[in-house]
Amino acid sequence: MTAIVDLESGVAETLKGALGDAVILDSLDAVRRHIDTNLGEDTIVVGPSVDQDSALALAQSMRVQRPSLGVILVRRRVDTAVLSAALRMGVRDVVEERDLGALSQAVTRSKKVARELRESVPDGESAEPGPTRGRLITVFSAKGGCGKTTLSTNLAATLADGGKNEVVLVDLDLAFGDVAIALQLFPQHTIADAVVLGESIDESALRSLLTPHSPGLMVLAAPMQPGVEKTIDATLVTQILLLLKDMFDYVVVDTPPAFDDQVLAAFDASDCIALIATLDIPALKNLKLTLETLDLLDYPKERWNLILNRADSKVGLAIPEVEKTLGHTISVQIPSSRDVPATINRGVPIVLDDPRHPVSEAIFAVARSCVGEYSKSAKLISGDSGNDRKSFLRKKGK
Ligand SMILES: Nc1ncnc2c1ncn2[C@@H]1O[C@H](COP(=O)(O)OP(=O)(O)OP(=O)(O)O)[C@@H](O)[C@H]1O
Ligand SMILES: [Mg+2]
């Protein structure tokens, strides 16, 4: 169930129009009475005419008393100050009044979080901290343009397995990230919004910064504005990645072509480091230097996973020789195909567009070499997840 509170009945009716089934209340006192008597209530939408401080006080008290109940704040205008205050106080999402589509998505997300919290925390008990739930894979190459974003987007879509696993793709290319563009997403929030939250960031605040893509796949997008990347330090990146590892089955991290502190933070949290290169001397030289650096920094070799992209290019370099020079075996070779840029231009990962394509088959092999049997790749071709895939492609106009 959802409750909407606003002092103006016309505004409340408009919000209800976007949500369908919801009760309308006219004061925060009425909200408190409503949630006392409706223990199954999972979402409160606080309209724009309700005083902000009182709304935040409600969110803060609910965070302790009823953690599964989500408070969504609707404001006439959302700026960083509102967002930061709201997320600090435990508001699950903040949306602009005129963006009714975002409101409906926020309510759907809130209900999902509520369901998960209720399922994971039995009545009266608090959740015990345990080992992290998920596995984290960082995709890296020290040379630009080798295919990191192509691999990370496709790997994340593969691991989501049509909704059977929960996966988040993090764009850690903080200055020039293009995951959102490659997946044709228009994020409302990005990793930059985590800065104002600082150390108080928690699962529900972090979840509100994610953008859904396809069944099972969420994205934490890179900042949209230039220069913001300097404010996202390695400590915050570590905190975000560890939280995400607890929240998702798999976390896939796309990176910039540089060994910066944030990338090292991702390596620290990684169960698998997928190192990608193309079959040309500059890329292989950079891969060799990367391996030497990882060795110096004591990252265990069992976690390294070498992948050659566009591996069938006729460039006169033999794989056994390359492996000998690198001192490490190549685990998967991804062929070159003009269908790859074509699918990126359409915003659909090739593994969803054409699961039988040789490039898709190679990416399934990368997924298996990174995490083992995540699932059967065949599920992407037939069965329920095949249906999820088809409905996603229909929405994309394919
Ligand atoms: N297997 C492939 N076959 C054909 N084209 C490919 C393949 N893999 C990647 N490409 C193309 O190569 C280009 C660079 O790929 P991508 O953006 O994934 O690289 P990147 O490593 O993320 O680059 P950057 O370092 O700039 O972030 C893109 O145009 C992409 O479509
Ligand atoms: Mg990239």
Coordinates of C-alpha atoms and ligand atoms in Angstrom, one line a residue:
M1 CA 0.0 0.0 0.0
T2 CA 1.0 3.6 -0.5
A3 CA -0.1 6.7 1.4
I4 CA 0.1 10.2 -0.1
V5 CA 0.2 13.3 2.2
D6 CA -0.3 16.8 1.0
L7 CA -2.2 19.8 2.3
E8 CA -3.7 20.6 -1.2
S9 CA -6.1 17.9 -2.3
G10 CA -5.7 18.7 -6.0
V11 CA -1.9 18.1 -5.8
A12 CA -2.5 14.8 -3.8
E13 CA -4.9 13.7 -6.5
T14 CA -2.4 14.4 -9.3
L15 CA 0.3 12.4 -7.5
K16 CA -2.3 9.6 -6.9
G17 CA -3.0 9.6 -10.6
A18 CA 0.6 8.6 -11.3
L19 CA 0.6 5.8 -8.7
G20 CA -2.9 4.2 -8.9
D21 CA -3.7 2.5 -5.7
A22 CA -3.0 4.9 -2.8
V23 CA -4.7 6.6 0.1
I24 CA -4.7 10.4 0.5
L25 CA -4.0 12.0 3.9
D26 CA -4.0 15.7 4.7
S27 CA -1.5 16.0 7.5
L28 CA 1.5 14.3 9.0
D29 CA -0.5 13.6 12.2
A30 CA -2.9 11.7 9.9
V31 CA 0.1 9.8 8.5
R32 CA 1.3 8.8 12.0
R33 CA -2.2 7.5 12.9
H34 CA -2.4 5.7 9.5
I35 CA 0.9 3.8 9.9
D36 CA 0.1 2.9 13.5
T37 CA -3.1 1.1 12.3
N38 CA -1.7 -0.2 9.0
L39 CA 1.3 -2.3 9.9
G40 CA 1.7 -3.4 6.3
E41 CA 2.1 0.1 4.9
D42 CA 5.4 0.3 3.0
T43 CA 5.6 3.8 1.3
I44 CA 4.7 7.3 2.3
V45 CA 4.8 10.0 -0.4
V46 CA 5.2 13.4 1.1
G47 CA 3.8 16.1 -1.2
P48 CA 5.4 19.5 -2.0
S49 CA 3.2 21.6 0.3
V50 CA 4.2 19.6 3.5
D51 CA 6.9 21.5 5.5
Q52 CA 10.3 20.0 4.7
D53 CA 11.6 19.8 8.3
S54 CA 8.5 18.0 9.5
A55 CA 8.8 15.6 6.6
L56 CA 12.4 14.9 7.4
A57 CA 11.6 14.4 11.1
L58 CA 9.0 11.8 10.0
A59 CA 11.6 10.0 7.8
Q60 CA 14.2 10.0 10.6
S61 CA 11.8 8.5 13.2
M62 CA 10.6 5.9 10.7
R63 CA 14.2 4.9 9.9
V64 CA 14.5 3.6 13.5
Q65 CA 10.9 2.5 14.3
R66 CA 9.9 1.0 10.9
P67 CA 13.0 0.5 8.7
S68 CA 11.0 -1.2 6.0
L69 CA 8.7 1.9 5.6
G70 CA 10.0 4.2 2.8
V71 CA 9.5 7.9 2.8
I72 CA 9.6 9.6 -0.6
L73 CA 9.8 13.4 -0.7
V74 CA 8.2 15.3 -3.6
R75 CA 9.5 18.9 -3.9
R76 CA 8.8 21.6 -6.5
R77 CA 12.5 21.8 -7.1
V78 CA 15.3 19.3 -6.1
D79 CA 18.7 20.7 -5.5
T80 CA 21.8 19.3 -3.8
A81 CA 20.9 20.9 -0.4
V82 CA 17.4 19.2 -0.4
L83 CA 18.8 16.0 -1.6
S84 CA 21.6 15.9 0.9
A85 CA 19.4 16.8 3.9
A86 CA 16.8 14.3 2.8
L87 CA 19.1 11.3 2.3
R88 CA 20.9 12.1 5.5
M89 CA 17.6 11.8 7.4
G90 CA 16.7 8.5 5.8
V91 CA 14.4 9.6 3.0
R92 CA 14.4 6.8 0.4
D93 CA 14.0 9.1 -2.7
V94 CA 13.5 12.7 -3.6
V95 CA 11.7 13.6 -6.8
E96 CA 10.5 16.7 -8.6
E97 CA 6.7 17.4 -8.5
R98 CA 6.4 17.5 -12.3
D99 CA 8.3 14.3 -12.8
L100 CA 5.5 11.8 -12.2
G101 CA 7.4 9.0 -14.0
A102 CA 10.3 9.3 -11.6
L103 CA 7.8 9.3 -8.7
S104 CA 6.2 6.0 -9.9
Q105 CA 9.7 4.5 -10.3
A106 CA 10.7 5.7 -6.8
V107 CA 7.5 4.1 -5.3
T108 CA 8.2 0.8 -7.1
R109 CA 11.8 0.8 -5.7
S110 CA 10.6 1.7 -2.2
K111 CA 8.2 -1.3 -2.2
K112 CA 11.0 -3.6 -3.4
V113 CA 13.3 -2.4 -0.6
A114 CA 10.5 -2.8 1.9
R115 CA 9.8 -6.4 0.7
E116 CA 13.5 -7.3 0.9
L117 CA 13.9 -5.7 4.4
R118 CA 10.9 -7.6 5.7
E119 CA 12.1 -10.9 4.2
S120 CA 15.7 -10.5 5.5
V121 CA 14.8 -9.3 9.0
P122 CA 12.4 -11.5 11.0
D123 CA 10.0 -9.6 13.3
G124 CA 11.8 -8.1 16.3
E125 CA 15.3 -9.2 15.2
S126 CA 18.0 -7.0 13.8
A127 CA 20.1 -8.2 10.9
E128 CA 23.4 -9.8 11.8
P129 CA 26.4 -8.5 9.9
G130 CA 27.8 -11.4 7.9
P131 CA 30.2 -12.0 5.0
T132 CA 29.4 -9.9 2.0
R133 CA 26.7 -11.3 -0.3
G134 CA 28.1 -10.4 -3.7
R135 CA 31.2 -10.7 -5.8
L136 CA 32.9 -7.7 -7.3
I137 CA 34.6 -7.7 -10.7
T138 CA 36.6 -4.7 -11.9
V139 CA 37.2 -4.3 -15.6
F140 CA 40.5 -2.4 -16.3
S141 CA 43.0 -1.5 -19.0
A142 CA 45.7 1.1 -18.6
K143 CA 45.3 2.0 -22.3
G144 CA 42.1 3.8 -23.4
G145 CA 39.7 2.4 -26.0
C146 CA 40.4 -1.3 -25.5
G147 CA 36.8 -2.2 -24.7
K148 CA 36.4 -1.7 -20.9
T149 CA 32.9 -0.2 -21.2
T150 CA 31.8 -2.6 -23.9
L151 CA 32.9 -5.5 -21.6
S152 CA 31.6 -4.2 -18.3
T153 CA 28.1 -3.3 -19.7
N154 CA 27.8 -6.7 -21.4
L155 CA 29.3 -8.6 -18.4
A156 CA 26.8 -6.9 -16.1
A157 CA 23.9 -7.8 -18.4
T158 CA 25.1 -11.3 -18.6
L159 CA 25.4 -11.8 -14.8
A160 CA 21.9 -10.3 -14.3
D161 CA 20.8 -13.3 -16.4
G162 CA 17.4 -11.8 -17.3
G163 CA 16.6 -10.9 -13.7
K164 CA 17.7 -14.1 -12.0
N165 CA 20.6 -12.3 -10.3
E166 CA 20.8 -8.8 -8.9
V167 CA 23.6 -6.9 -10.4
V168 CA 24.9 -3.3 -10.2
L169 CA 27.2 -1.7 -12.7
V170 CA 29.3 1.1 -11.3
D171 CA 30.8 3.7 -13.6
L172 CA 34.1 4.6 -11.9
D173 CA 35.4 6.5 -15.0
L174 CA 34.5 9.6 -13.0
A175 CA 35.6 12.2 -15.5
F176 CA 34.6 10.7 -18.8
G177 CA 32.2 7.8 -17.9
D178 CA 30.0 6.7 -20.7
V179 CA 28.1 3.7 -19.2
A180 CA 24.9 5.7 -19.1
I181 CA 25.3 6.6 -22.8
A182 CA 26.2 3.1 -23.8
L183 CA 23.0 1.8 -22.1
Q184 CA 20.9 4.8 -23.2
L185 CA 20.0 5.8 -19.6
F186 CA 19.1 9.2 -18.3
P187 CA 20.1 9.0 -14.6
Q188 CA 18.4 11.2 -12.1
H189 CA 21.2 10.7 -9.7
T190 CA 24.9 9.8 -10.0
I191 CA 27.8 8.8 -7.8
A192 CA 28.4 12.5 -7.3
D193 CA 25.3 12.7 -5.1
A194 CA 27.0 10.3 -2.7
V195 CA 29.6 13.0 -1.8
V196 CA 27.1 15.1 0.3
L197 CA 26.1 12.0 2.2
G198 CA 29.7 11.3 3.3
E199 CA 30.2 8.7 6.0
S200 CA 26.4 8.6 6.8
I201 CA 25.7 6.9 3.5
D202 CA 23.7 3.7 4.0
E203 CA 22.0 1.0 1.8
S204 CA 18.8 2.9 1.3
A205 CA 20.5 6.2 0.4
L206 CA 22.8 4.4 -2.0
R207 CA 19.9 2.5 -3.6
S208 CA 18.1 5.8 -4.3
L209 CA 21.1 6.9 -6.4
L210 CA 20.8 3.9 -8.8
T211 CA 19.2 3.8 -12.2
P212 CA 17.4 0.7 -13.4
H213 CA 18.4 -0.7 -16.8
S214 CA 16.9 -4.1 -17.5
P215 CA 15.6 -7.0 -15.3
G216 CA 18.1 -7.5 -12.5
L217 CA 20.5 -4.7 -13.7
M218 CA 21.0 -1.4 -11.9
V219 CA 23.6 1.3 -12.7
L220 CA 25.5 3.7 -10.5
A221 CA 26.2 6.4 -13.1
A222 CA 29.3 8.6 -13.4
P223 CA 28.9 12.3 -12.7
M224 CA 27.4 14.4 -15.4
Q225 CA 29.2 17.7 -14.6
P226 CA 32.9 18.2 -15.3
G227 CA 35.3 18.6 -12.4
V228 CA 33.1 16.8 -9.8
E229 CA 35.3 13.7 -10.0
K230 CA 37.9 15.3 -7.7
T231 CA 35.3 15.3 -4.8
I232 CA 34.8 11.6 -4.9
D233 CA 37.7 10.2 -3.0
A234 CA 38.9 6.7 -2.6
T235 CA 37.5 6.3 0.9
L236 CA 34.0 7.1 -0.4
V237 CA 34.5 4.7 -3.3
T238 CA 35.5 1.9 -0.9
Q239 CA 32.5 2.6 1.3
I240 CA 30.2 2.5 -1.7
L241 CA 31.6 -0.7 -3.2
L242 CA 31.5 -2.6 0.1
L243 CA 27.9 -1.5 0.6
L244 CA 27.0 -2.6 -2.9
K245 CA 28.7 -6.0 -2.4
D246 CA 26.3 -6.5 0.5
M247 CA 23.3 -5.4 -1.5
F248 CA 23.8 -7.3 -4.8
D249 CA 24.8 -10.7 -6.1
Y250 CA 27.4 -9.1 -8.4
V251 CA 29.0 -5.7 -8.7
V252 CA 30.7 -4.9 -12.0
V253 CA 33.0 -1.8 -12.0
D254 CA 34.0 0.1 -15.2
T255 CA 37.1 2.2 -14.9
P256 CA 39.1 5.0 -16.5
P257 CA 42.4 4.0 -18.3
A258 CA 44.5 5.1 -15.3
F259 CA 45.8 3.8 -12.0
D260 CA 44.2 6.4 -9.8
D261 CA 43.3 6.0 -6.1
Q262 CA 39.7 5.2 -6.9
V263 CA 40.7 2.4 -9.2
L264 CA 43.0 1.0 -6.5
A265 CA 40.1 1.1 -4.1
A266 CA 38.1 -0.9 -6.6
F267 CA 41.0 -3.4 -7.0
D268 CA 41.1 -3.8 -3.2
A269 CA 37.4 -4.7 -3.1
S270 CA 37.7 -7.0 -6.2
D271 CA 37.2 -10.8 -6.3
C272 CA 38.2 -10.7 -9.9
I273 CA 40.2 -8.1 -11.9
A274 CA 39.4 -8.4 -15.6
L275 CA 42.3 -7.0 -17.5
I276 CA 41.5 -6.2 -21.1
A277 CA 43.9 -5.5 -24.0
T278 CA 43.8 -5.5 -27.7
L279 CA 46.3 -7.2 -30.0
D280 CA 48.6 -4.3 -30.5
I281 CA 52.0 -3.5 -29.1
P282 CA 51.0 -0.4 -27.1
A283 CA 48.1 -2.1 -25.4
L284 CA 50.1 -5.2 -24.6
K285 CA 53.0 -3.1 -23.3
N286 CA 50.5 -1.4 -21.0
L287 CA 49.0 -4.7 -19.9
K288 CA 52.5 -6.0 -19.1
L289 CA 53.2 -2.9 -17.0
T290 CA 49.8 -3.3 -15.3
L291 CA 50.6 -6.9 -14.4
E292 CA 54.0 -5.8 -12.9
T293 CA 52.2 -3.1 -10.9
L294 CA 49.5 -5.5 -9.6
D295 CA 52.3 -7.8 -8.6
L296 CA 54.2 -5.1 -6.8
L297 CA 51.0 -4.1 -5.0
D298 CA 50.5 -7.8 -4.0
Y299 CA 47.1 -8.3 -5.6
P300 CA 46.8 -12.2 -5.7
K301 CA 47.4 -13.6 -9.2
E302 CA 44.4 -16.0 -8.9
R303 CA 42.2 -12.9 -9.1
W304 CA 43.7 -11.7 -12.4
N305 CA 41.8 -12.5 -15.5
L306 CA 43.4 -11.6 -18.9
I307 CA 41.0 -10.9 -21.8
L308 CA 42.0 -10.1 -25.3
N309 CA 39.4 -8.0 -27.2
R310 CA 39.1 -7.8 -31.0
A311 CA 41.4 -10.9 -30.8
D312 CA 40.9 -12.1 -34.4
S313 CA 42.4 -8.9 -35.9
K314 CA 45.0 -10.0 -38.4
V315 CA 47.9 -8.1 -36.9
G316 CA 50.7 -10.7 -37.0
L317 CA 50.9 -11.3 -33.2
A318 CA 50.5 -15.0 -32.1
I319 CA 48.6 -15.6 -28.8
P320 CA 51.2 -18.1 -27.4
E321 CA 54.0 -15.5 -27.9
V322 CA 51.8 -12.9 -26.2
E323 CA 51.2 -15.2 -23.3
K324 CA 54.9 -15.9 -23.0
T325 CA 55.8 -12.2 -23.0
L326 CA 53.1 -11.5 -20.4
G327 CA 54.0 -14.5 -18.2
H328 CA 50.3 -15.2 -17.8
T329 CA 47.7 -17.1 -19.9
I330 CA 44.9 -15.3 -21.7
S331 CA 41.6 -16.7 -20.4
V332 CA 39.2 -15.5 -23.1
Q333 CA 39.4 -13.9 -26.5
I334 CA 36.6 -11.7 -27.7
P335 CA 36.3 -11.5 -31.5
S336 CA 36.1 -8.2 -33.4
S337 CA 32.7 -7.4 -34.9
R338 CA 31.1 -4.3 -36.3
D339 CA 27.9 -5.4 -34.5
V340 CA 29.5 -4.3 -31.3
P341 CA 29.5 -0.5 -32.1
A342 CA 26.1 -0.9 -33.8
T343 CA 24.6 -2.3 -30.5
I344 CA 26.3 0.4 -28.4
N345 CA 24.7 3.0 -30.7
R346 CA 21.3 1.5 -30.0
G347 CA 22.0 1.4 -26.3
V348 CA 21.4 -2.4 -26.0
P349 CA 24.3 -4.7 -24.9
I350 CA 25.1 -7.3 -27.6
V351 CA 24.4 -10.2 -25.1
L352 CA 20.8 -9.0 -24.9
D353 CA 20.5 -8.1 -28.5
D354 CA 21.9 -11.4 -29.9
P355 CA 22.9 -14.0 -27.3
R356 CA 24.1 -16.4 -30.0
H357 CA 26.6 -13.9 -31.5
P358 CA 30.2 -15.0 -31.2
V359 CA 31.0 -11.8 -29.2
S360 CA 28.1 -12.7 -26.8
E361 CA 29.4 -16.3 -26.4
A362 CA 32.9 -14.9 -25.6
I363 CA 31.4 -12.6 -22.9
F364 CA 29.5 -15.5 -21.3
A365 CA 32.9 -17.2 -21.2
V366 CA 34.4 -14.1 -19.5
A367 CA 31.5 -14.2 -16.9
R368 CA 32.3 -17.9 -16.2
S369 CA 36.0 -17.3 -15.9
C370 CA 35.4 -14.4 -13.5
V371 CA 32.8 -15.9 -11.2
G372 CA 32.4 -19.5 -12.1
E373 CA 28.9 -20.8 -13.0
Y374 CA 26.9 -17.7 -12.3
S375 CA 24.0 -19.4 -14.0
K376 CA 23.4 -21.1 -17.3
S377 CA 24.1 -18.8 -20.2
A378 CA 21.4 -20.8 -22.1
K379 CA 18.8 -19.1 -19.9
L380 CA 19.5 -15.9 -21.8
I381 CA 18.4 -17.7 -24.9
S382 CA 15.4 -19.6 -23.7
G383 CA 13.1 -19.9 -20.7
D384 CA 11.7 -17.1 -18.4
S385 CA 14.7 -14.8 -18.6
G386 CA 14.5 -15.1 -22.4
N387 CA 11.0 -13.6 -22.0
D388 CA 12.3 -10.8 -19.7
R389 CA 14.9 -10.1 -22.4
K390 CA 12.3 -9.9 -25.1
S391 CA 10.1 -7.6 -23.2
F392 CA 13.1 -5.4 -22.4
L393 CA 14.0 -5.3 -26.1
R394 CA 10.4 -4.5 -27.0
K395 CA 10.5 -1.5 -24.7
K396 CA 13.7 -0.4 -26.4
G397 CA 11.8 -0.5 -29.7
K398 CA 13.5 -3.6 -31.2
Ligands
LIG1 N1 34.9 -6.7 -29.9 C1 34.7 -5.5 -30.5 N2 34.5 -5.5 -31.9 C2 34.4 -4.3 -32.5 N3 34.4 -3.1 -31.9 C3 34.6 -3.1 -30.5 C4 34.8 -4.3 -29.8 N4 35.0 -4.0 -28.5 C5 34.9 -2.6 -28.4 N5 34.7 -2.1 -29.7 C6 34.6 -0.7 -30.0 O1 35.8 0.0 -29.6 C7 35.5 1.3 -29.1 C8 36.0 1.5 -27.7 O2 35.3 0.6 -26.8 P1 35.0 1.0 -25.3 O3 34.4 2.3 -25.2 O4 34.3 -0.1 -24.7 O5 36.5 1.1 -24.8 P2 37.0 1.7 -23.3 O6 38.1 0.9 -23.0 O7 35.8 1.8 -22.4 O8 37.4 3.2 -23.7 P3 37.8 4.4 -22.7 O9 39.2 4.0 -22.2 O10 37.8 5.6 -23.6 O11 36.8 4.4 -21.6 C9 33.9 1.5 -29.1 O12 33.6 2.2 -30.3 C10 33.4 0.0 -29.2 O13 32.2 -0.1 -30.0
MG2 MG 35.1 3.4 -21.2

